[in-house]
Structures are given as structure tokens and as C-alpha cells.
mmCIF file with all atom_site columns, C-alpha atoms in Angstrom:
data_model
loop_
_atom_site.group_PDB
_atom_site.id
_atom_site.type_symbol
_atom_site.label_atom_id
_atom_site.label_alt_id
_atom_site.label_comp_id
_atom_site.label_asym_id
_atom_site.label_entity_id
_atom_site.label_seq_id
_atom_site.pdbx_PDB_ins_code
_atom_site.Cartn_x
_atom_site.Cartn_y
_atom_site.Cartn_z
_atom_site.occupancy
_atom_site.B_iso_or_equiv
_atom_site.pdbx_formal_charge
_atom_site.auth_seq_id
_atom_site.auth_comp_id
_atom_site.auth_asym_id
_atom_site.auth_atom_id
_atom_site.pdbx_PDB_model_num
ATOM 1   C CA . MET A 1 1   ? 20.428  -16.360 3.392   1.00 26.00 ? 31  MET A CA 1
ATOM 2   C CA . LEU A 1 2   ? 18.022  -14.393 5.544   1.00 24.00 ? 32  LEU A CA 1
ATOM 3   C CA . PRO A 1 3   ? 19.024  -13.600 8.966   1.00 25.00 ? 33  PRO A CA 1
ATOM 4   C CA . SER A 1 4   ? 17.419  -15.463 11.778  1.00 26.00 ? 34  SER A CA 1
ATOM 5   C CA . PHE A 1 5   ? 14.332  -13.971 13.378  1.00 23.00 ? 35  PHE A CA 1
ATOM 6   C CA . THR A 1 6   ? 15.404  -15.114 16.945  1.00 28.00 ? 36  THR A CA 1
ATOM 7   C CA . THR A 1 7   ? 17.264  -12.660 19.019  1.00 31.00 ? 37  THR A CA 1
ATOM 8   C CA . ASP A 1 8   ? 19.762  -13.121 21.899  1.00 39.00 ? 38  ASP A CA 1
ATOM 9   C CA . ASP A 1 9   ? 17.977  -11.672 24.931  1.00 41.00 ? 39  ASP A CA 1
ATOM 10  C CA . SER A 1 10  ? 21.020  -11.963 26.947  1.00 37.00 ? 40  SER A CA 1
ATOM 11  C CA . ALA A 1 11  ? 22.848  -9.501  24.604  1.00 40.00 ? 41  ALA A CA 1
ATOM 12  C CA . PRO A 1 12  ? 23.278  -6.050  26.413  1.00 38.00 ? 42  PRO A CA 1
ATOM 13  C CA . GLY A 1 13  ? 20.357  -3.675  25.563  1.00 42.00 ? 43  GLY A CA 1
ATOM 14  C CA . ALA A 1 14  ? 18.555  -6.547  23.574  1.00 42.00 ? 44  ALA A CA 1
ATOM 15  C CA . ALA A 1 15  ? 15.446  -6.406  25.813  1.00 43.00 ? 45  ALA A CA 1
ATOM 16  C CA . ALA A 1 16  ? 15.255  -2.781  25.939  1.00 41.00 ? 46  ALA A CA 1
ATOM 17  C CA . GLU A 1 17  ? 15.516  -2.432  22.177  1.00 44.00 ? 47  GLU A CA 1
ATOM 18  C CA . SER A 1 18  ? 13.062  -5.090  21.693  1.00 49.00 ? 48  SER A CA 1
ATOM 19  C CA . SER A 1 19  ? 10.513  -3.527  24.051  1.00 51.00 ? 49  SER A CA 1
ATOM 20  C CA . ALA A 1 20  ? 10.951  -0.039  22.319  1.00 52.00 ? 50  ALA A CA 1
ATOM 21  C CA . SER A 1 21  ? 10.238  -1.508  18.914  1.00 65.00 ? 51  SER A CA 1
ATOM 22  C CA . ASP A 1 22  ? 7.270   -3.483  19.733  1.00 83.00 ? 52  ASP A CA 1
ATOM 23  C CA . LYS A 1 23  ? 4.042   -1.462  19.617  1.00 91.00 ? 53  LYS A CA 1
ATOM 24  C CA . ARG A 1 24  ? 1.560   -4.390  19.313  1.00 91.00 ? 54  ARG A CA 1
ATOM 25  C CA . GLY A 1 25  ? -0.641  -2.991  22.277  1.00 91.00 ? 55  GLY A CA 1
ATOM 26  C CA . ASP A 1 26  ? -0.335  0.683   21.318  1.00 94.00 ? 56  ASP A CA 1
ATOM 27  C CA . ALA A 1 27  ? -3.739  2.146   19.960  1.00 95.00 ? 57  ALA A CA 1
ATOM 28  C CA . ALA A 1 28  ? -2.178  4.831   17.525  1.00 96.00 ? 58  ALA A CA 1
ATOM 29  C CA . ALA A 1 29  ? 0.028   1.824   15.890  1.00 97.00 ? 59  ALA A CA 1
ATOM 30  C CA . GLN A 1 30  ? -2.859  -0.429  15.566  1.00 97.00 ? 60  GLN A CA 1
ATOM 31  C CA . GLN A 1 31  ? -4.773  2.338   13.849  1.00 97.00 ? 61  GLN A CA 1
ATOM 32  C CA . GLN A 1 32  ? -1.888  3.109   11.475  1.00 97.00 ? 62  GLN A CA 1
ATOM 33  C CA . PHE A 1 33  ? -1.701  -0.580  10.510  1.00 97.00 ? 63  PHE A CA 1
ATOM 34  C CA . PHE A 1 34  ? -5.405  -0.871  9.995   1.00 97.00 ? 64  PHE A CA 1
ATOM 35  C CA . ASP A 1 35  ? -5.561  2.357   7.914   1.00 96.00 ? 65  ASP A CA 1
ATOM 36  C CA . ASN A 1 36  ? -2.423  1.062   5.590   1.00 96.00 ? 66  ASN A CA 1
ATOM 37  C CA . VAL A 1 37  ? -4.039  -2.403  5.351   1.00 95.00 ? 67  VAL A CA 1
ATOM 38  C CA . MET A 1 38  ? -7.161  -0.746  3.723   1.00 94.00 ? 68  MET A CA 1
ATOM 39  C CA . LEU A 1 39  ? -5.169  1.328   1.365   1.00 94.00 ? 69  LEU A CA 1
ATOM 40  C CA . MET A 1 40  ? -3.109  -1.619  0.182   1.00 92.00 ? 70  MET A CA 1
ATOM 41  C CA . ALA A 1 41  ? -5.890  -4.184  0.160   1.00 90.00 ? 71  ALA A CA 1
ATOM 42  C CA . PRO A 1 42  ? -7.347  -3.373  -3.320  1.00 86.00 ? 72  PRO A CA 1
ATOM 43  C CA . MET A 1 43  ? -4.058  -3.411  -5.028  1.00 86.00 ? 73  MET A CA 1
ATOM 44  C CA . VAL A 1 44  ? -2.821  -6.826  -3.245  1.00 87.00 ? 74  VAL A CA 1
ATOM 45  C CA . ALA A 1 45  ? -6.179  -8.392  -3.851  1.00 85.00 ? 75  ALA A CA 1
ATOM 46  C CA . SER A 1 46  ? -6.243  -7.249  -7.376  1.00 81.00 ? 76  SER A CA 1
ATOM 47  C CA . LEU A 1 47  ? -2.969  -9.121  -8.148  1.00 76.00 ? 77  LEU A CA 1
ATOM 48  C CA . ASP A 1 48  ? -3.981  -12.264 -6.127  1.00 77.00 ? 78  ASP A CA 1
ATOM 49  C CA . PRO A 1 49  ? -7.676  -12.766 -6.309  1.00 76.00 ? 79  PRO A CA 1
ATOM 50  C CA . SER A 1 50  ? -7.374  -15.935 -4.205  1.00 72.00 ? 80  SER A CA 1
ATOM 51  C CA . SER A 1 51  ? -5.695  -14.155 -1.237  1.00 74.00 ? 81  SER A CA 1
ATOM 52  C CA . SER A 1 52  ? -7.564  -13.424 2.019   1.00 74.00 ? 82  SER A CA 1
ATOM 53  C CA . TRP A 1 53  ? -7.192  -9.719  1.071   1.00 81.00 ? 83  TRP A CA 1
ATOM 54  C CA . ALA A 1 54  ? -10.039 -10.245 -1.510  1.00 78.00 ? 84  ALA A CA 1
ATOM 55  C CA . SER A 1 55  ? -12.539 -10.375 1.314   1.00 80.00 ? 85  SER A CA 1
ATOM 56  C CA . VAL A 1 56  ? -11.363 -6.963  2.599   1.00 84.00 ? 86  VAL A CA 1
ATOM 57  C CA . GLU A 1 57  ? -13.795 -4.327  2.100   1.00 86.00 ? 87  GLU A CA 1
ATOM 58  C CA . PRO A 1 58  ? -11.584 -0.894  2.458   1.00 91.00 ? 88  PRO A CA 1
ATOM 59  C CA . THR A 1 59  ? -12.825 1.032   5.419   1.00 93.00 ? 89  THR A CA 1
ATOM 60  C CA . ALA A 1 60  ? -11.152 3.693   7.514   1.00 94.00 ? 90  ALA A CA 1
ATOM 61  C CA . TRP A 1 61  ? -10.572 3.116   11.208  1.00 95.00 ? 91  TRP A CA 1
ATOM 62  C CA . ASP A 1 62  ? -13.051 5.790   12.084  1.00 94.00 ? 92  ASP A CA 1
ATOM 63  C CA . ASP A 1 63  ? -16.011 4.225   9.839   1.00 95.00 ? 93  ASP A CA 1
ATOM 64  C CA . ALA A 1 64  ? -14.988 0.614   10.813  1.00 95.00 ? 94  ALA A CA 1
ATOM 65  C CA . ASP A 1 65  ? -17.120 -1.356  13.554  1.00 95.00 ? 95  ASP A CA 1
ATOM 66  C CA . PRO A 1 66  ? -15.260 -3.029  16.428  1.00 96.00 ? 96  PRO A CA 1
ATOM 67  C CA . THR A 1 67  ? -15.171 -6.322  14.923  1.00 95.00 ? 97  THR A CA 1
ATOM 68  C CA . MET A 1 68  ? -13.399 -5.256  11.810  1.00 94.00 ? 98  MET A CA 1
ATOM 69  C CA . ARG A 1 69  ? -10.987 -3.425  13.677  1.00 95.00 ? 99  ARG A CA 1
ATOM 70  C CA . GLU A 1 70  ? -10.472 -6.387  15.844  1.00 96.00 ? 100 GLU A CA 1
ATOM 71  C CA . THR A 1 71  ? -10.315 -8.825  12.903  1.00 93.00 ? 101 THR A CA 1
ATOM 72  C CA . VAL A 1 72  ? -7.772  -6.656  10.962  1.00 94.00 ? 102 VAL A CA 1
ATOM 73  C CA . VAL A 1 73  ? -5.410  -5.787  13.812  1.00 96.00 ? 103 VAL A CA 1
ATOM 74  C CA . GLY A 1 74  ? -5.658  -9.616  14.649  1.00 95.00 ? 104 GLY A CA 1
ATOM 75  C CA . MET A 1 75  ? -4.194  -10.282 11.312  1.00 93.00 ? 105 MET A CA 1
ATOM 76  C CA . GLY A 1 76  ? -1.150  -8.052  12.125  1.00 95.00 ? 106 GLY A CA 1
ATOM 77  C CA . LEU A 1 77  ? -0.769  -9.514  15.651  1.00 96.00 ? 107 LEU A CA 1
ATOM 78  C CA . ASP A 1 78  ? -0.703  -13.074 14.123  1.00 94.00 ? 108 ASP A CA 1
ATOM 79  C CA . ALA A 1 79  ? 1.856   -11.880 11.928  1.00 94.00 ? 109 ALA A CA 1
ATOM 80  C CA . CYS A 1 80  ? 4.093   -10.654 14.391  1.00 95.00 ? 110 CYS A CA 1
ATOM 81  C CA . LYS A 1 81  ? 3.680   -13.853 16.604  1.00 95.00 ? 111 LYS A CA 1
ATOM 82  C CA . ARG A 1 82  ? 4.604   -15.857 13.461  1.00 92.00 ? 112 ARG A CA 1
ATOM 83  C CA . ALA A 1 83  ? 7.711   -13.736 12.857  1.00 93.00 ? 113 ALA A CA 1
ATOM 84  C CA . ASP A 1 84  ? 8.517   -14.176 16.828  1.00 93.00 ? 114 ASP A CA 1
ATOM 85  C CA . ASP A 1 85  ? 8.417   -18.026 16.172  1.00 90.00 ? 115 ASP A CA 1
ATOM 86  C CA . ALA A 1 86  ? 9.877   -18.401 12.775  1.00 86.00 ? 116 ALA A CA 1
ATOM 87  C CA . ALA A 1 87  ? 13.509  -19.420 12.359  1.00 77.00 ? 117 ALA A CA 1
ATOM 88  C CA . ALA A 1 88  ? 13.462  -18.667 8.576   1.00 74.00 ? 118 ALA A CA 1
ATOM 89  C CA . ALA A 1 89  ? 11.622  -16.767 6.025   1.00 75.00 ? 119 ALA A CA 1
ATOM 90  C CA . SER A 1 90  ? 9.941   -19.791 4.503   1.00 75.00 ? 120 SER A CA 1
ATOM 91  C CA . GLU A 1 91  ? 7.813   -20.049 7.761   1.00 80.00 ? 121 GLU A CA 1
ATOM 92  C CA . LEU A 1 92  ? 6.016   -16.700 7.223   1.00 86.00 ? 122 LEU A CA 1
ATOM 93  C CA . GLU A 1 93  ? 2.921   -16.116 5.537   1.00 86.00 ? 123 GLU A CA 1
ATOM 94  C CA . ASP A 1 94  ? 1.472   -13.239 3.492   1.00 88.00 ? 124 ASP A CA 1
ATOM 95  C CA . PRO A 1 95  ? 4.428   -10.931 2.699   1.00 90.00 ? 125 PRO A CA 1
ATOM 96  C CA . ALA A 1 96  ? 2.037   -7.969  2.567   1.00 91.00 ? 126 ALA A CA 1
ATOM 97  C CA . ILE A 1 97  ? 0.787   -8.381  5.959   1.00 92.00 ? 127 ILE A CA 1
ATOM 98  C CA . THR A 1 98  ? 3.787   -9.564  7.241   1.00 93.00 ? 128 THR A CA 1
ATOM 99  C CA . TRP A 1 99  ? 5.469   -6.202  6.108   1.00 95.00 ? 129 TRP A CA 1
ATOM 100 C CA . LEU A 1 100 ? 2.670   -3.766  7.389   1.00 96.00 ? 130 LEU A CA 1
ATOM 101 C CA . ALA A 1 101 ? 2.957   -5.406  10.921  1.00 96.00 ? 131 ALA A CA 1
ATOM 102 C CA . ALA A 1 102 ? 6.731   -5.076  11.115  1.00 96.00 ? 132 ALA A CA 1
ATOM 103 C CA . ARG A 1 103 ? 6.313   -1.518  9.862   1.00 96.00 ? 133 ARG A CA 1
ATOM 104 C CA . PHE A 1 104 ? 3.654   -0.521  12.522  1.00 97.00 ? 134 PHE A CA 1
ATOM 105 C CA . LEU A 1 105 ? 3.463   -3.267  15.392  1.00 97.00 ? 135 LEU A CA 1
ATOM 106 C CA . CYS A 1 106 ? 6.527   -4.993  15.702  1.00 96.00 ? 136 CYS A CA 1
ATOM 107 C CA . GLU A 1 107 ? 9.337   -3.113  14.219  1.00 95.00 ? 137 GLU A CA 1
ATOM 108 C CA . GLU A 1 108 ? 11.975  -5.577  15.466  1.00 94.00 ? 138 GLU A CA 1
ATOM 109 C CA . HIS A 1 109 ? 11.160  -7.809  12.331  1.00 94.00 ? 139 HIS A CA 1
ATOM 110 C CA . ARG A 1 110 ? 11.254  -4.968  9.754   1.00 92.00 ? 140 ARG A CA 1
ATOM 111 C CA . GLU A 1 111 ? 14.597  -6.001  8.123   1.00 89.00 ? 141 GLU A CA 1
ATOM 112 C CA . VAL A 1 112 ? 13.544  -9.418  7.488   1.00 88.00 ? 142 VAL A CA 1
ATOM 113 C CA . ALA A 1 113 ? 9.919   -8.211  6.488   1.00 92.00 ? 143 ALA A CA 1
ATOM 114 C CA . ASP A 1 114 ? 11.685  -6.083  3.918   1.00 90.00 ? 144 ASP A CA 1
ATOM 115 C CA . GLU A 1 115 ? 13.593  -9.103  2.363   1.00 87.00 ? 145 GLU A CA 1
ATOM 116 C CA . PHE A 1 116 ? 10.468  -11.251 2.448   1.00 89.00 ? 146 PHE A CA 1
ATOM 117 C CA . LEU A 1 117 ? 8.217   -8.927  0.788   1.00 89.00 ? 147 LEU A CA 1
ATOM 118 C CA . SER A 1 118 ? 10.615  -8.112  -1.938  1.00 86.00 ? 148 SER A CA 1
ATOM 119 C CA . ASN A 1 119 ? 11.900  -11.792 -2.325  1.00 80.00 ? 149 ASN A CA 1
ATOM 120 C CA . ASP A 1 120 ? 13.929  -10.706 -5.538  1.00 57.00 ? 150 ASP A CA 1
ATOM 121 C CA . ALA A 1 121 ? 10.703  -9.706  -7.346  1.00 66.00 ? 151 ALA A CA 1
ATOM 122 C CA . SER A 1 122 ? 8.996   -6.381  -7.876  1.00 66.00 ? 152 SER A CA 1
ATOM 123 C CA . ILE A 1 123 ? 6.849   -4.676  -10.384 1.00 72.00 ? 153 ILE A CA 1
ATOM 124 C CA . SER A 1 124 ? 9.475   -2.044  -10.875 1.00 74.00 ? 154 SER A CA 1
ATOM 125 C CA . PRO A 1 125 ? 12.850  -2.168  -12.277 1.00 75.00 ? 155 PRO A CA 1
ATOM 126 C CA . THR A 1 126 ? 14.315  0.497   -10.004 1.00 79.00 ? 156 THR A CA 1
ATOM 127 C CA . HIS A 1 127 ? 12.543  -0.169  -6.647  1.00 86.00 ? 157 HIS A CA 1
ATOM 128 C CA . THR A 1 128 ? 11.948  -3.411  -4.367  1.00 89.00 ? 158 THR A CA 1
ATOM 129 C CA . MET A 1 129 ? 8.640   -4.028  -3.176  1.00 90.00 ? 159 MET A CA 1
ATOM 130 C CA . ALA A 1 130 ? 9.424   -2.798  0.182   1.00 92.00 ? 160 ALA A CA 1
ATOM 131 C CA . ASP A 1 131 ? 10.486  0.400   -1.343  1.00 93.00 ? 161 ASP A CA 1
ATOM 132 C CA . LEU A 1 132 ? 7.180   0.864   -2.991  1.00 93.00 ? 162 LEU A CA 1
ATOM 133 C CA . PHE A 1 133 ? 5.113   -0.246  0.017   1.00 94.00 ? 163 PHE A CA 1
ATOM 134 C CA . GLU A 1 134 ? 6.975   2.513   2.041   1.00 96.00 ? 164 GLU A CA 1
ATOM 135 C CA . LEU A 1 135 ? 6.024   4.958   -0.378  1.00 96.00 ? 165 LEU A CA 1
ATOM 136 C CA . ALA A 1 136 ? 2.290   4.133   -0.552  1.00 96.00 ? 166 ALA A CA 1
ATOM 137 C CA . LEU A 1 137 ? 1.898   4.362   3.180   1.00 97.00 ? 167 LEU A CA 1
ATOM 138 C CA . VAL A 1 138 ? -0.661  7.221   4.305   1.00 95.00 ? 168 VAL A CA 1
ATOM 139 C CA . HIS A 1 139 ? 1.167   10.677  4.595   1.00 94.00 ? 169 HIS A CA 1
ATOM 140 C CA . GLU A 1 140 ? 0.381   13.576  6.611   1.00 93.00 ? 170 GLU A CA 1
ATOM 141 C CA . ASP A 1 141 ? -1.356  15.544  4.011   1.00 94.00 ? 171 ASP A CA 1
ATOM 142 C CA . ALA A 1 142 ? -4.072  13.177  3.160   1.00 95.00 ? 172 ALA A CA 1
ATOM 143 C CA . THR A 1 143 ? -6.578  11.121  4.969   1.00 95.00 ? 173 THR A CA 1
ATOM 144 C CA . VAL A 1 144 ? -7.341  7.364   4.414   1.00 95.00 ? 174 VAL A CA 1
ATOM 145 C CA . ASN A 1 145 ? -10.982 8.443   3.283   1.00 95.00 ? 175 ASN A CA 1
ATOM 146 C CA . GLU A 1 146 ? -9.558  10.987  0.784   1.00 96.00 ? 176 GLU A CA 1
ATOM 147 C CA . LEU A 1 147 ? -7.180  8.442   -0.775  1.00 97.00 ? 177 LEU A CA 1
ATOM 148 C CA . LEU A 1 148 ? -10.021 5.831   -0.880  1.00 95.00 ? 178 LEU A CA 1
ATOM 149 C CA . ASP A 1 149 ? -12.245 8.210   -2.463  1.00 96.00 ? 179 ASP A CA 1
ATOM 150 C CA . ALA A 1 150 ? -9.472  9.133   -4.992  1.00 97.00 ? 180 ALA A CA 1
ATOM 151 C CA . ASN A 1 151 ? -8.665  5.652   -5.770  1.00 95.00 ? 181 ASN A CA 1
ATOM 152 C CA . THR A 1 152 ? -12.131 5.009   -6.633  1.00 95.00 ? 182 THR A CA 1
ATOM 153 C CA . VAL A 1 153 ? -12.204 8.142   -9.206  1.00 96.00 ? 183 VAL A CA 1
ATOM 154 C CA . CYS A 1 154 ? -8.798  6.917   -10.522 1.00 97.00 ? 184 CYS A CA 1
ATOM 155 C CA . ILE A 1 155 ? -10.074 3.214   -11.086 1.00 95.00 ? 185 ILE A CA 1
ATOM 156 C CA . GLY A 1 156 ? -13.240 4.604   -12.864 1.00 94.00 ? 186 GLY A CA 1
ATOM 157 C CA . ALA A 1 157 ? -11.112 6.713   -14.978 1.00 94.00 ? 187 ALA A CA 1
ATOM 158 C CA . LEU A 1 158 ? -8.676  3.893   -16.131 1.00 95.00 ? 188 LEU A CA 1
ATOM 159 C CA . ALA A 1 159 ? -11.613 1.616   -16.551 1.00 91.00 ? 189 ALA A CA 1
ATOM 160 C CA . ILE A 1 160 ? -13.391 3.924   -18.976 1.00 91.00 ? 190 ILE A CA 1
ATOM 161 C CA . ALA A 1 161 ? -10.369 5.438   -21.214 1.00 92.00 ? 191 ALA A CA 1
ATOM 162 C CA . TRP A 1 162 ? -7.398  3.374   -20.518 1.00 95.00 ? 192 TRP A CA 1
ATOM 163 C CA . ASP A 1 163 ? -5.848  -0.144  -21.227 1.00 94.00 ? 193 ASP A CA 1
ATOM 164 C CA . VAL A 1 164 ? -3.752  -1.223  -18.343 1.00 93.00 ? 194 VAL A CA 1
ATOM 165 C CA . HIS A 1 165 ? -0.483  -3.092  -18.541 1.00 90.00 ? 195 HIS A CA 1
ATOM 166 C CA . GLU A 1 166 ? -1.099  -7.115  -19.333 1.00 87.00 ? 196 GLU A CA 1
ATOM 167 C CA . GLY A 1 167 ? -1.404  -8.672  -16.022 1.00 82.00 ? 197 GLY A CA 1
ATOM 168 C CA . PHE A 1 168 ? -2.258  -5.655  -13.991 1.00 86.00 ? 198 PHE A CA 1
ATOM 169 C CA . THR A 1 169 ? -5.604  -4.377  -12.920 1.00 89.00 ? 199 THR A CA 1
ATOM 170 C CA . PRO A 1 170 ? -6.878  -0.665  -12.703 1.00 92.00 ? 200 PRO A CA 1
ATOM 171 C CA . ASP A 1 171 ? -6.589  -1.171  -8.930  1.00 91.00 ? 201 ASP A CA 1
ATOM 172 C CA . ALA A 1 172 ? -2.823  -1.776  -8.953  1.00 90.00 ? 202 ALA A CA 1
ATOM 173 C CA . THR A 1 173 ? -2.187  0.695   -11.884 1.00 94.00 ? 203 THR A CA 1
ATOM 174 C CA . CYS A 1 174 ? -3.898  3.462   -9.578  1.00 96.00 ? 204 CYS A CA 1
ATOM 175 C CA . TRP A 1 175 ? -1.636  2.216   -6.622  1.00 94.00 ? 205 TRP A CA 1
ATOM 176 C CA . LEU A 1 176 ? 1.468   2.727   -8.891  1.00 93.00 ? 206 LEU A CA 1
ATOM 177 C CA . ILE A 1 177 ? 0.299   6.058   -10.178 1.00 96.00 ? 207 ILE A CA 1
ATOM 178 C CA . ARG A 1 178 ? 0.155   7.386   -6.528  1.00 97.00 ? 208 ARG A CA 1
ATOM 179 C CA . VAL A 1 179 ? 3.441   5.725   -5.563  1.00 96.00 ? 209 VAL A CA 1
ATOM 180 C CA . GLN A 1 180 ? 5.133   7.650   -8.525  1.00 95.00 ? 210 GLN A CA 1
ATOM 181 C CA . SER A 1 181 ? 3.351   10.936  -7.304  1.00 97.00 ? 211 SER A CA 1
ATOM 182 C CA . VAL A 1 182 ? 4.401   10.436  -3.928  1.00 97.00 ? 212 VAL A CA 1
ATOM 183 C CA . GLU A 1 183 ? 8.009   9.904   -4.961  1.00 96.00 ? 213 GLU A CA 1
ATOM 184 C CA . GLU A 1 184 ? 8.189   12.779  -7.105  1.00 96.00 ? 214 GLU A CA 1
ATOM 185 C CA . THR A 1 185 ? 6.434   15.197  -4.852  1.00 96.00 ? 215 THR A CA 1
ATOM 186 C CA . GLY A 1 186 ? 7.061   13.785  -1.362  1.00 95.00 ? 216 GLY A CA 1
ATOM 187 C CA . GLY A 1 187 ? 3.254   13.555  -0.459  1.00 96.00 ? 217 GLY A CA 1
ATOM 188 C CA . ASP A 1 188 ? -0.234  12.791  -1.275  1.00 97.00 ? 218 ASP A CA 1
ATOM 189 C CA . ALA A 1 189 ? -1.382  16.378  -2.227  1.00 96.00 ? 219 ALA A CA 1
ATOM 190 C CA . GLU A 1 190 ? -0.692  16.090  -5.949  1.00 97.00 ? 220 GLU A CA 1
ATOM 191 C CA . TYR A 1 191 ? -2.523  12.654  -6.236  1.00 97.00 ? 221 TYR A CA 1
ATOM 192 C CA . LEU A 1 192 ? -5.688  14.019  -4.637  1.00 97.00 ? 222 LEU A CA 1
ATOM 193 C CA . SER A 1 193 ? -5.332  16.921  -6.814  1.00 96.00 ? 223 SER A CA 1
ATOM 194 C CA . LEU A 1 194 ? -5.728  14.847  -9.863  1.00 96.00 ? 224 LEU A CA 1
ATOM 195 C CA . PHE A 1 195 ? -9.363  14.080  -9.038  1.00 95.00 ? 225 PHE A CA 1
ATOM 196 C CA . THR A 1 196 ? -10.498 17.388  -7.603  1.00 91.00 ? 226 THR A CA 1
ATOM 197 C CA . ASP A 1 197 ? -12.636 19.849  -9.855  1.00 86.00 ? 227 ASP A CA 1
ATOM 198 C CA . ALA A 1 198 ? -10.426 23.166  -9.742  1.00 80.00 ? 228 ALA A CA 1
ATOM 199 C CA . GLY A 1 199 ? -11.688 25.018  -12.857 1.00 82.00 ? 229 GLY A CA 1
ATOM 200 C CA . ASP A 1 200 ? -10.960 24.332  -16.348 1.00 84.00 ? 230 ASP A CA 1
ATOM 201 C CA . ALA A 1 201 ? -7.208  25.478  -16.593 1.00 88.00 ? 231 ALA A CA 1
ATOM 202 C CA . ALA A 1 202 ? -6.215  23.236  -13.330 1.00 86.00 ? 232 ALA A CA 1
ATOM 203 C CA . ASN A 1 203 ? -8.275  20.531  -14.587 1.00 86.00 ? 233 ASN A CA 1
ATOM 204 C CA . THR A 1 204 ? -6.694  20.335  -18.148 1.00 90.00 ? 234 THR A CA 1
ATOM 205 C CA . ALA A 1 205 ? -3.149  20.251  -16.355 1.00 93.00 ? 235 ALA A CA 1
ATOM 206 C CA . SER A 1 206 ? -4.375  17.556  -13.732 1.00 93.00 ? 236 SER A CA 1
ATOM 207 C CA . ASP A 1 207 ? -5.702  15.461  -16.907 1.00 93.00 ? 237 ASP A CA 1
ATOM 208 C CA . ALA A 1 208 ? -2.237  15.963  -18.571 1.00 93.00 ? 238 ALA A CA 1
ATOM 209 C CA . ARG A 1 209 ? -0.470  14.863  -15.356 1.00 96.00 ? 239 ARG A CA 1
ATOM 210 C CA . PHE A 1 210 ? -2.679  11.720  -14.706 1.00 96.00 ? 240 PHE A CA 1
ATOM 211 C CA . GLY A 1 211 ? -1.976  10.648  -18.430 1.00 95.00 ? 241 GLY A CA 1
ATOM 212 C CA . GLU A 1 212 ? 1.716   11.083  -17.858 1.00 96.00 ? 242 GLU A CA 1
ATOM 213 C CA . LEU A 1 213 ? 1.626   8.956   -14.639 1.00 97.00 ? 243 LEU A CA 1
ATOM 214 C CA . ALA A 1 214 ? -0.964  6.421   -16.028 1.00 96.00 ? 244 ALA A CA 1
ATOM 215 C CA . GLU A 1 215 ? 1.520   5.918   -19.069 1.00 95.00 ? 245 GLU A CA 1
ATOM 216 C CA . ALA A 1 216 ? 4.732   5.591   -16.876 1.00 93.00 ? 246 ALA A CA 1
ATOM 217 C CA . SER A 1 217 ? 2.505   2.721   -15.015 1.00 92.00 ? 247 SER A CA 1
ATOM 218 C CA . GLY A 1 218 ? 2.210   0.885   -18.183 1.00 92.00 ? 248 GLY A CA 1
ATOM 219 C CA . ALA A 1 219 ? -1.180  2.128   -19.276 1.00 95.00 ? 249 ALA A CA 1
ATOM 220 C CA . THR A 1 220 ? -2.193  3.104   -22.648 1.00 94.00 ? 250 THR A CA 1
ATOM 221 C CA . PRO A 1 221 ? -5.058  5.471   -23.984 1.00 92.00 ? 251 PRO A CA 1
ATOM 222 C CA . ASN A 1 222 ? -7.872  3.270   -25.545 1.00 89.00 ? 252 ASN A CA 1
ATOM 223 C CA . ASN A 1 223 ? -10.251 4.644   -28.381 1.00 73.00 ? 253 ASN A CA 1
ATOM 224 C CA . LEU A 1 224 ? -12.626 6.547   -26.167 1.00 67.00 ? 254 LEU A CA 1
ATOM 225 C CA . SER A 1 225 ? -9.686  8.325   -24.591 1.00 59.00 ? 255 SER A CA 1
ATOM 226 C CA . GLU A 1 226 ? -8.531  9.518   -28.108 1.00 57.00 ? 256 GLU A CA 1
ATOM 227 C CA . LEU A 1 227 ? -11.994 10.415  -28.995 1.00 55.00 ? 257 LEU A CA 1
ATOM 228 C CA . LEU A 1 228 ? -12.233 12.444  -25.851 1.00 54.00 ? 258 LEU A CA 1
ATOM 229 C CA . GLU A 1 229 ? -8.975  14.338  -26.479 1.00 57.00 ? 259 GLU A CA 1
ATOM 230 C CA . GLY A 1 230 ? -9.973  15.109  -30.081 1.00 50.00 ? 260 GLY A CA 1
ATOM 231 C CA . MET A 1 231 ? -13.475 16.576  -28.832 1.00 47.00 ? 261 MET A CA 1
ATOM 232 C CA . GLU A 1 232 ? -11.503 19.050  -26.445 1.00 52.00 ? 262 GLU A CA 1
#
């Protein structure tokens, strides 16, 4: 059974802890929430095309207009308010937004958001969805724009020369490729390097590493990929 979302404000230190973990009005936290929503949106929408995420056009905070910023941050604030009022996980909506909101805006709901997102289901046999989402956050060695650009190249490469796992999309597969790279290296530098022209020798190594990560993410080379490899 999931723990109750309500807290006993009469308990010693409860109010102080709640205040310390609540960053709903913090501009930096709102920007982090926004940027990570943008990074997650294509993956979430690709797995559930009917979700509200499908209408989100990935744009970094610095490039977004005020209306878009307000709309996306508002989604997070609504998720926090819903968690405030909920007595059970069944009253929550949209696991991905709830998790990101708890991660950046209302950390007092983090534990139940982890459980709500994972919900005994994952696309990995070794990690919960909460584990994967944590790995997929923006890291200090990359910007959101760099990651969005790299994702575009990754999706194009998969669409041309790879067949993704049944039930997956190139968007979700690229998300998994990046998550695996982050887990192994501790940051985003390697993922970005896979799509950077660094000379013949480095490009060959990057192509091999990309293939390794793609296959680990359930993708298989198609006929074009094999033809191109034979021409090298």
C-alpha cells in the first residue's frame, strides 16, 4: 500500500521540512522542471500518442515564449497541488509530470511519485521507471539544446538504418540509448560525442559505440545498415 500524501503538520519540524522541500515559486527550479519536461516529452508521447505530451514541441527555456513557460510550469504546479490534496495514488494523474514536479518543485511528494511512476512496470528488467527518469535528467556537462539536437540526429539515424524493438519508437529508443550511456559514464558527454564529427577514427569509434548502445536498447540493424557497413 502506498503511504498517505497527507502530513501531520503538528509533528515537530514538519512545517520546516515541508517549506524546505517546496520550491514551487523558485525560478531556477521552475526552469529545471521545464527543461526536463522538454527532454522527456518526445519519449513519453511516443509511448502514449494520446497523452497531452504529444502536443508539446520540445523547446529549451531560453527559447520558449512566456506563455509556453507559464503553461508547462503550470502543469507541474497543478501536479503538486493534486498531490497535496490526494489521499491515495489513484487520485493522481500523469505519472511522468507528477514525478518531474516532485523532483523539482515539491520534493515532499518525491517518495510517492517514485512509486506512482514505477507502478510495478518498467521498460528495463533491472531498473524502475523512477531509476530511468533520474538517469535521464539534464546533467551538468550538457545543455538542453545540445541534447535536443543530439536526439534529433539519433532519431534520424535509427529511422534510416535500424529497426527498433516492437512497441518502441526511435524517440524512446534514443532515450534508452542516452540513459545507458549516462549510467555507464556518469554524464552526457559521451552521448553528445556520438553525434559529433571528430574525424574518421573517432567517428568510426562513435559509430561502433552507437551500435552497441542501440542493440542493447532492443534495436537491430536493417538491410541499409548492413549495406553501409559493407561499403566501409
